[in-house]
């Protein structure tokens, strides 16, 4: 049974794929927005484009826009760094923190989660195991995404290859699962195993028809949520 009746979440990390920026990135964000509206806002859809695209996408969609990464620094002489204040000024509602492709130290994650709370921004902290996720949950992030690095980009869904990663995930924060999620069925399975949703990337960003993939994922997330609501009545 689904562990929570909160709205399911489909978060899309654009990474730095060729489709992540310019008109193509904007199109994908708008398609995600249209699918969100098609399902009446009953699935929370989040997009995380590159830093260069944040402002343009924020101004073009209703859905939540997150930064892919922020640096654990304050404003000042920080050439090349991205403090939280800068992405907030772009209009984002949160940020991914500690993705497996951009790891941070625990003290840096702590700095960012505390500062994000003070700024009114949502934090989506990534972990490679449920145990790491449990440890990071002490920092009180808004969401934790459990993503085994060996499955990222493989198309092998974590809910199929390693369901214990989902079922063993901690419960005191919103839990997402990622790595290998490639279809709506993977999304539905992950939610039914006990998570609140998924963090995906290549399945959307490398798809021939990203809009269809987005619709499939959101539809199955909504289906899992509807079933949970019926069971709770």
CSV table of C-alpha atoms in Angstrom, one decimal:
chain,number,residue,atom,x,y,z
A,1,UNK,CA,0.0,0.0,0.0
A,2,UNK,CA,1.2,3.5,-0.7
A,3,UNK,CA,2.7,5.0,2.5
A,4,UNK,CA,1.3,8.5,2.1
A,5,UNK,CA,-1.7,10.2,0.6
A,6,UNK,CA,0.2,13.3,-0.2
A,7,UNK,CA,0.3,14.1,-3.9
A,8,UNK,CA,2.7,11.9,-5.9
A,9,UNK,CA,5.9,13.6,-7.3
A,10,UNK,CA,7.6,13.3,-10.7
A,11,UNK,CA,10.8,15.3,-10.7
A,12,UNK,CA,12.8,15.6,-13.9
A,13,UNK,CA,16.5,16.4,-13.8
A,14,UNK,CA,17.5,17.9,-17.1
A,15,UNK,CA,21.2,17.4,-16.3
A,16,UNK,CA,23.4,18.8,-19.2
A,17,UNK,CA,21.9,16.7,-22.0
A,18,UNK,CA,21.8,18.3,-25.5
A,19,UNK,CA,18.0,18.7,-24.9
A,20,UNK,CA,18.5,20.5,-21.6
A,21,UNK,CA,19.0,24.1,-22.8
A,22,UNK,CA,17.7,26.5,-25.4
A,23,UNK,CA,14.4,26.0,-27.2
A,24,UNK,CA,14.5,22.2,-26.6
A,25,UNK,CA,14.8,22.6,-22.9
A,26,UNK,CA,12.1,25.1,-22.8
A,27,UNK,CA,9.8,22.8,-24.8
A,28,UNK,CA,10.3,19.9,-22.4
A,29,UNK,CA,9.5,22.2,-19.4
A,30,UNK,CA,6.4,23.4,-21.1
A,31,UNK,CA,5.3,19.8,-22.0
A,32,UNK,CA,5.8,18.9,-18.3
A,33,UNK,CA,3.7,21.9,-17.4
A,34,UNK,CA,0.9,20.9,-19.8
A,35,UNK,CA,0.8,17.3,-18.5
A,36,UNK,CA,0.7,18.7,-14.9
A,37,UNK,CA,-2.3,20.8,-15.8
A,38,UNK,CA,-4.0,17.9,-17.7
A,39,UNK,CA,-4.1,15.9,-14.5
A,40,UNK,CA,-5.5,18.8,-12.6
A,41,UNK,CA,-2.4,19.4,-10.5
A,42,UNK,CA,-2.9,16.1,-8.7
A,43,UNK,CA,0.7,15.1,-9.4
A,44,UNK,CA,3.4,17.4,-8.3
A,45,UNK,CA,5.8,17.9,-11.3
A,46,UNK,CA,9.2,19.4,-10.8
A,47,UNK,CA,11.8,20.3,-13.5
A,48,UNK,CA,15.4,21.0,-12.8
A,49,UNK,CA,17.1,22.7,-15.8
A,50,UNK,CA,20.7,23.9,-16.0
A,51,UNK,CA,21.4,27.2,-14.2
A,52,UNK,CA,21.5,29.1,-17.4
A,53,UNK,CA,17.9,28.2,-18.2
A,54,UNK,CA,16.3,28.8,-14.8
A,55,UNK,CA,14.9,32.3,-15.2
A,56,UNK,CA,13.5,31.6,-18.7
A,57,UNK,CA,11.8,28.4,-17.6
A,58,UNK,CA,10.5,29.9,-14.3
A,59,UNK,CA,8.8,32.6,-16.4
A,60,UNK,CA,7.2,30.1,-18.8
A,61,UNK,CA,5.7,27.4,-16.5
A,62,UNK,CA,3.4,27.0,-13.5
A,63,UNK,CA,5.1,23.8,-12.1
A,64,UNK,CA,8.0,23.9,-9.6
A,65,UNK,CA,11.4,24.7,-11.0
A,66,UNK,CA,14.4,23.6,-9.0
A,67,UNK,CA,18.2,24.2,-9.5
A,68,UNK,CA,20.2,21.1,-10.2
A,69,UNK,CA,22.9,22.1,-7.8
A,70,UNK,CA,23.9,25.0,-5.5
A,71,UNK,CA,27.2,25.6,-3.7
A,72,UNK,CA,27.6,25.7,0.0
A,73,UNK,CA,28.8,29.3,0.1
A,74,UNK,CA,27.5,32.8,1.0
A,75,UNK,CA,27.4,35.7,-1.4
A,76,UNK,CA,30.7,37.4,-2.0
A,77,UNK,CA,34.0,36.8,-3.8
A,78,UNK,CA,33.0,33.4,-5.1
A,79,UNK,CA,33.9,33.2,-8.8
A,80,UNK,CA,32.0,30.5,-10.6
A,81,UNK,CA,30.0,29.4,-7.5
A,82,UNK,CA,26.2,29.4,-7.3
A,83,UNK,CA,24.9,30.5,-3.9
A,84,UNK,CA,21.3,29.8,-3.0
A,85,UNK,CA,20.4,33.5,-3.0
A,86,UNK,CA,21.2,33.7,-6.8
A,87,UNK,CA,18.9,30.8,-7.7
A,88,UNK,CA,16.2,32.2,-5.5
A,89,UNK,CA,16.4,35.5,-7.4
A,90,UNK,CA,15.7,33.5,-10.6
A,91,UNK,CA,12.4,32.4,-9.0
A,92,UNK,CA,13.1,28.8,-8.3
A,93,UNK,CA,11.3,27.0,-5.5
A,94,UNK,CA,14.1,24.7,-4.5
A,95,UNK,CA,17.2,22.8,-5.4
A,96,UNK,CA,18.6,19.3,-5.8
A,97,UNK,CA,21.5,18.8,-3.4
A,98,UNK,CA,24.2,16.1,-3.3
A,99,UNK,CA,23.3,14.4,-6.6
A,100,UNK,CA,25.7,11.4,-7.3
A,101,UNK,CA,27.2,13.4,-10.2
A,102,UNK,CA,27.9,16.4,-7.9
A,103,UNK,CA,28.6,15.1,-4.4
A,104,UNK,CA,29.0,17.3,-1.3
A,105,UNK,CA,30.3,16.6,2.2
A,106,UNK,CA,27.7,16.1,5.0
A,107,UNK,CA,28.6,19.4,6.6
A,108,UNK,CA,28.0,21.1,3.2
A,109,UNK,CA,24.6,19.4,2.9
A,110,UNK,CA,23.8,20.6,6.4
A,111,UNK,CA,24.8,24.2,5.5
A,112,UNK,CA,22.6,24.2,2.4
A,113,UNK,CA,19.5,22.6,4.0
A,114,UNK,CA,19.6,25.1,6.9
A,115,UNK,CA,20.1,28.0,4.6
A,116,UNK,CA,17.4,26.9,2.2
A,117,UNK,CA,14.9,26.7,5.0
A,118,UNK,CA,15.8,30.3,6.0
A,119,UNK,CA,15.3,31.4,2.4
A,120,UNK,CA,12.0,29.5,2.0
A,121,UNK,CA,13.3,27.1,-0.6
A,122,UNK,CA,12.6,23.4,-0.8
A,123,UNK,CA,15.5,20.9,-0.6
A,124,UNK,CA,15.7,17.6,-2.5
A,125,UNK,CA,18.7,15.8,-1.1
A,126,UNK,CA,20.1,12.7,-3.0
A,127,UNK,CA,21.5,9.6,-1.3
A,128,UNK,CA,23.0,6.4,-2.8
A,129,UNK,CA,21.6,4.0,-0.2
A,130,UNK,CA,18.7,4.0,2.3
A,131,UNK,CA,21.2,4.1,5.1
A,132,UNK,CA,22.8,7.3,3.8
A,133,UNK,CA,19.3,8.7,3.2
A,134,UNK,CA,18.4,8.0,6.8
A,135,UNK,CA,21.5,9.7,8.0
A,136,UNK,CA,20.9,12.8,5.8
A,137,UNK,CA,17.2,12.9,6.9
A,138,UNK,CA,18.5,14.1,10.3
A,139,UNK,CA,19.3,17.4,8.6
A,140,UNK,CA,15.6,17.8,7.9
A,141,UNK,CA,15.5,18.1,4.1
A,142,UNK,CA,12.1,18.4,2.5
A,143,UNK,CA,12.7,15.3,0.2
A,144,UNK,CA,15.3,12.6,0.0
A,145,UNK,CA,15.9,10.8,-3.3
A,146,UNK,CA,17.5,7.3,-3.0
A,147,UNK,CA,19.5,6.6,-6.2
A,148,UNK,CA,21.9,3.7,-6.5
A,149,UNK,CA,24.6,5.1,-8.8
A,150,UNK,CA,25.2,1.8,-10.6
A,151,UNK,CA,21.7,1.9,-12.0
A,152,UNK,CA,21.6,5.6,-13.1
A,153,UNK,CA,21.1,5.8,-16.8
A,154,UNK,CA,20.8,2.1,-17.3
A,155,UNK,CA,17.1,1.8,-17.9
A,156,UNK,CA,17.0,-0.8,-15.2
A,157,UNK,CA,14.5,0.5,-12.7
A,158,UNK,CA,15.6,0.5,-9.0
A,159,UNK,CA,12.1,-0.8,-8.1
A,160,UNK,CA,12.8,-3.9,-10.2
A,161,UNK,CA,16.5,-4.5,-9.7
A,162,UNK,CA,16.7,-3.5,-6.0
A,163,UNK,CA,13.2,-3.1,-4.5
A,164,UNK,CA,14.7,-3.2,-1.0
A,165,UNK,CA,16.2,0.3,-1.8
A,166,UNK,CA,12.6,1.5,-1.9
A,167,UNK,CA,11.0,-0.6,0.9
A,168,UNK,CA,13.9,0.1,3.3
A,169,UNK,CA,13.9,3.8,2.7
A,170,UNK,CA,13.3,6.0,5.7
A,171,UNK,CA,9.8,7.4,6.4
A,172,UNK,CA,10.2,10.6,8.3
A,173,UNK,CA,10.7,12.8,5.1
A,174,UNK,CA,9.2,12.6,1.6
A,175,UNK,CA,11.1,9.8,-0.2
A,176,UNK,CA,11.7,9.7,-3.9
A,177,UNK,CA,13.4,6.9,-5.8
A,178,UNK,CA,15.5,7.2,-8.9
A,179,UNK,CA,18.0,5.4,-11.1
A,180,UNK,CA,16.8,3.5,-14.2
A,181,UNK,CA,13.2,4.7,-14.0
A,182,UNK,CA,12.2,4.6,-17.7
A,183,UNK,CA,8.4,4.1,-17.9
A,184,UNK,CA,5.1,4.9,-16.2
A,185,UNK,CA,4.9,1.4,-14.9
A,186,UNK,CA,8.3,1.9,-13.1
A,187,UNK,CA,6.8,5.1,-11.5
A,188,UNK,CA,3.7,3.3,-10.4
A,189,UNK,CA,5.7,0.4,-9.0
A,190,UNK,CA,7.9,2.7,-7.0
A,191,UNK,CA,5.0,4.5,-5.5
A,192,UNK,CA,3.2,1.3,-4.6
A,193,UNK,CA,6.4,0.1,-2.9
A,194,UNK,CA,6.2,3.0,-0.5
A,195,UNK,CA,7.8,6.1,-2.0
A,196,UNK,CA,6.1,9.5,-2.8
A,197,UNK,CA,7.5,9.5,-6.4
A,198,UNK,CA,10.5,9.5,-8.6
A,199,UNK,CA,13.5,11.5,-9.8
A,200,UNK,CA,14.1,10.8,-13.5
A,201,UNK,CA,16.5,12.2,-16.1
A,202,UNK,CA,17.6,10.2,-19.2
A,203,UNK,CA,14.2,8.5,-19.8
A,204,UNK,CA,12.7,12.0,-20.5
A,205,UNK,CA,15.7,14.0,-21.7
A,206,UNK,CA,16.9,11.3,-24.2
A,207,UNK,CA,13.5,10.2,-25.4
A,208,UNK,CA,12.4,10.6,-29.0
A,209,UNK,CA,9.0,11.8,-27.7
A,210,UNK,CA,9.6,13.4,-24.3
A,211,UNK,CA,6.0,14.6,-24.0
A,212,UNK,CA,4.6,11.0,-24.3
A,213,UNK,CA,7.1,9.8,-21.7
A,214,UNK,CA,6.1,12.6,-19.3
A,215,UNK,CA,2.4,11.9,-19.8
A,216,UNK,CA,3.0,8.1,-19.2
A,217,UNK,CA,4.8,8.8,-16.0
A,218,UNK,CA,2.4,11.3,-14.6
A,219,UNK,CA,-0.6,9.2,-15.6
A,220,UNK,CA,0.8,6.2,-13.7
A,221,UNK,CA,1.7,8.3,-10.7
A,222,UNK,CA,-1.8,9.6,-10.6
A,223,UNK,CA,-3.2,6.1,-11.0
A,224,UNK,CA,-1.2,4.9,-8.0
A,225,UNK,CA,-2.4,7.9,-5.9
A,226,UNK,CA,-6.0,7.3,-6.9
A,227,UNK,CA,-5.7,3.7,-5.8
A,228,UNK,CA,-4.3,4.8,-2.5
A,229,UNK,CA,-7.1,7.2,-2.0
A,230,UNK,CA,-9.7,4.4,-2.7
A,231,UNK,CA,-8.0,2.1,-0.3
A,232,UNK,CA,-8.0,4.7,2.4
A,233,UNK,CA,-11.8,5.3,2.2
